[in-house]
């Protein structure tokens, strides 16, 4: 999970990923961010994020993104 958090903090240094629990719902990230994040996650973890995972629930926090990654690994 530390790799994911480091990646996100590098991509978006103005977002405090350790505190945010509703990134998508609160408008902190949007669909364009999600597409970019998916691309980086796929590259870093050598996985393919399938359509069933491309929904706001998986992009609310570092924890929800990590849960998705674990399911896909």
PDB file of C-alpha atoms in Angstrom:
ATOM      1  CA  UNK A   1       0.000   0.000   0.000  1.00  0.00           C
ATOM      2  CA  UNK A   2       2.938   2.335   0.610  1.00  0.00           C
ATOM      3  CA  UNK A   3       3.833   2.185  -3.090  1.00  0.00           C
ATOM      4  CA  UNK A   4       0.316   3.268  -4.006  1.00  0.00           C
ATOM      5  CA  UNK A   5       0.291   6.122  -1.520  1.00  0.00           C
ATOM      6  CA  UNK A   6       3.712   7.318  -2.713  1.00  0.00           C
ATOM      7  CA  UNK A   7       2.525   7.192  -6.331  1.00  0.00           C
ATOM      8  CA  UNK A   8      -0.609   9.210  -5.568  1.00  0.00           C
ATOM      9  CA  UNK A   9       1.277  11.777  -3.502  1.00  0.00           C
ATOM     10  CA  UNK A  10       3.769  12.233  -6.336  1.00  0.00           C
ATOM     11  CA  UNK A  11       0.975  12.651  -8.879  1.00  0.00           C
ATOM     12  CA  UNK A  12      -1.151  14.960  -6.719  1.00  0.00           C
ATOM     13  CA  UNK A  13       1.007  16.588  -4.014  1.00  0.00           C
ATOM     14  CA  UNK A  14      -1.760  18.981  -2.956  1.00  0.00           C
ATOM     15  CA  UNK A  15      -4.051  16.135  -1.780  1.00  0.00           C
ATOM     16  CA  UNK A  16      -3.622  14.632   1.686  1.00  0.00           C
ATOM     17  CA  UNK A  17      -4.259  10.994   0.842  1.00  0.00           C
ATOM     18  CA  UNK A  18      -3.739   9.869   4.435  1.00  0.00           C
ATOM     19  CA  UNK A  19      -6.825  11.824   5.582  1.00  0.00           C
ATOM     20  CA  UNK A  20      -9.223  11.753   2.642  1.00  0.00           C
ATOM     21  CA  UNK A  21     -11.987   9.144   2.729  1.00  0.00           C
ATOM     22  CA  UNK A  22     -14.292  10.506  -0.007  1.00  0.00           C
ATOM     23  CA  UNK A  23     -11.959  11.616  -2.776  1.00  0.00           C
ATOM     24  CA  UNK A  24     -14.442  11.096  -5.583  1.00  0.00           C
ATOM     25  CA  UNK A  25     -17.676  11.974  -3.787  1.00  0.00           C
ATOM     26  CA  UNK A  26     -16.205  15.233  -2.459  1.00  0.00           C
ATOM     27  CA  UNK A  27     -14.952  16.230  -5.927  1.00  0.00           C
ATOM     28  CA  UNK A  28     -11.288  16.110  -4.938  1.00  0.00           C
ATOM     29  CA  UNK A  29     -10.694  13.801  -7.887  1.00  0.00           C
ATOM     30  CA  UNK A  30     -12.880  13.392 -10.966  1.00  0.00           C
ATOM     31  CA  UNK A  31     -13.218  10.916 -13.810  1.00  0.00           C
ATOM     32  CA  UNK A  32     -10.160  12.307 -15.601  1.00  0.00           C
ATOM     33  CA  UNK A  33      -8.076  11.747 -12.471  1.00  0.00           C
ATOM     34  CA  UNK A  34      -9.488   8.219 -12.159  1.00  0.00           C
ATOM     35  CA  UNK A  35      -8.408   7.342 -15.708  1.00  0.00           C
ATOM     36  CA  UNK A  36      -4.903   8.651 -14.998  1.00  0.00           C
ATOM     37  CA  UNK A  37      -4.723   6.806 -11.677  1.00  0.00           C
ATOM     38  CA  UNK A  38      -5.877   3.569 -13.321  1.00  0.00           C
ATOM     39  CA  UNK A  39      -3.164   3.868 -15.938  1.00  0.00           C
ATOM     40  CA  UNK A  40      -0.467   4.348 -13.296  1.00  0.00           C
ATOM     41  CA  UNK A  41      -1.824   1.538 -11.102  1.00  0.00           C
ATOM     42  CA  UNK A  42      -1.839  -0.866 -14.044  1.00  0.00           C
ATOM     43  CA  UNK A  43       1.731   0.050 -14.867  1.00  0.00           C
ATOM     44  CA  UNK A  44       3.073  -0.052 -11.298  1.00  0.00           C
ATOM     45  CA  UNK A  45       1.361  -3.267 -10.206  1.00  0.00           C
ATOM     46  CA  UNK A  46       1.261  -5.035 -13.601  1.00  0.00           C
ATOM     47  CA  UNK A  47      -2.484  -5.595 -13.432  1.00  0.00           C
ATOM     48  CA  UNK A  48      -5.454  -4.801 -15.633  1.00  0.00           C
ATOM     49  CA  UNK A  49      -8.275  -2.822 -14.051  1.00  0.00           C
ATOM     50  CA  UNK A  50     -11.437  -4.304 -15.535  1.00  0.00           C
ATOM     51  CA  UNK A  51     -14.671  -2.420 -16.146  1.00  0.00           C
ATOM     52  CA  UNK A  52     -16.323  -3.751 -12.990  1.00  0.00           C
ATOM     53  CA  UNK A  53     -13.750  -1.813 -10.930  1.00  0.00           C
ATOM     54  CA  UNK A  54     -14.128   1.477 -12.774  1.00  0.00           C
ATOM     55  CA  UNK A  55     -16.643   2.987 -10.400  1.00  0.00           C
ATOM     56  CA  UNK A  56     -16.433   5.696  -7.722  1.00  0.00           C
ATOM     57  CA  UNK A  57     -16.522   3.271  -4.788  1.00  0.00           C
ATOM     58  CA  UNK A  58     -13.015   2.043  -5.632  1.00  0.00           C
ATOM     59  CA  UNK A  59     -11.559   5.567  -5.798  1.00  0.00           C
ATOM     60  CA  UNK A  60     -12.738   7.109  -2.523  1.00  0.00           C
ATOM     61  CA  UNK A  61      -9.453   6.630  -0.643  1.00  0.00           C
ATOM     62  CA  UNK A  62      -6.067   4.959  -0.719  1.00  0.00           C
ATOM     63  CA  UNK A  63      -7.637   2.070   1.205  1.00  0.00           C
ATOM     64  CA  UNK A  64     -10.390   1.455  -1.353  1.00  0.00           C
ATOM     65  CA  UNK A  65      -7.899   1.657  -4.214  1.00  0.00           C
ATOM     66  CA  UNK A  66      -5.633  -0.795  -2.407  1.00  0.00           C
ATOM     67  CA  UNK A  67      -8.529  -3.209  -1.861  1.00  0.00           C
ATOM     68  CA  UNK A  68      -9.171  -3.106  -5.603  1.00  0.00           C
ATOM     69  CA  UNK A  69      -5.510  -3.763  -6.369  1.00  0.00           C
ATOM     70  CA  UNK A  70      -5.428  -6.721  -3.979  1.00  0.00           C
ATOM     71  CA  UNK A  71      -8.499  -8.215  -5.643  1.00  0.00           C
ATOM     72  CA  UNK A  72      -6.885  -7.865  -9.063  1.00  0.00           C
ATOM     73  CA  UNK A  73      -3.499  -9.316  -8.115  1.00  0.00           C
TER      74      UNK A  73
END
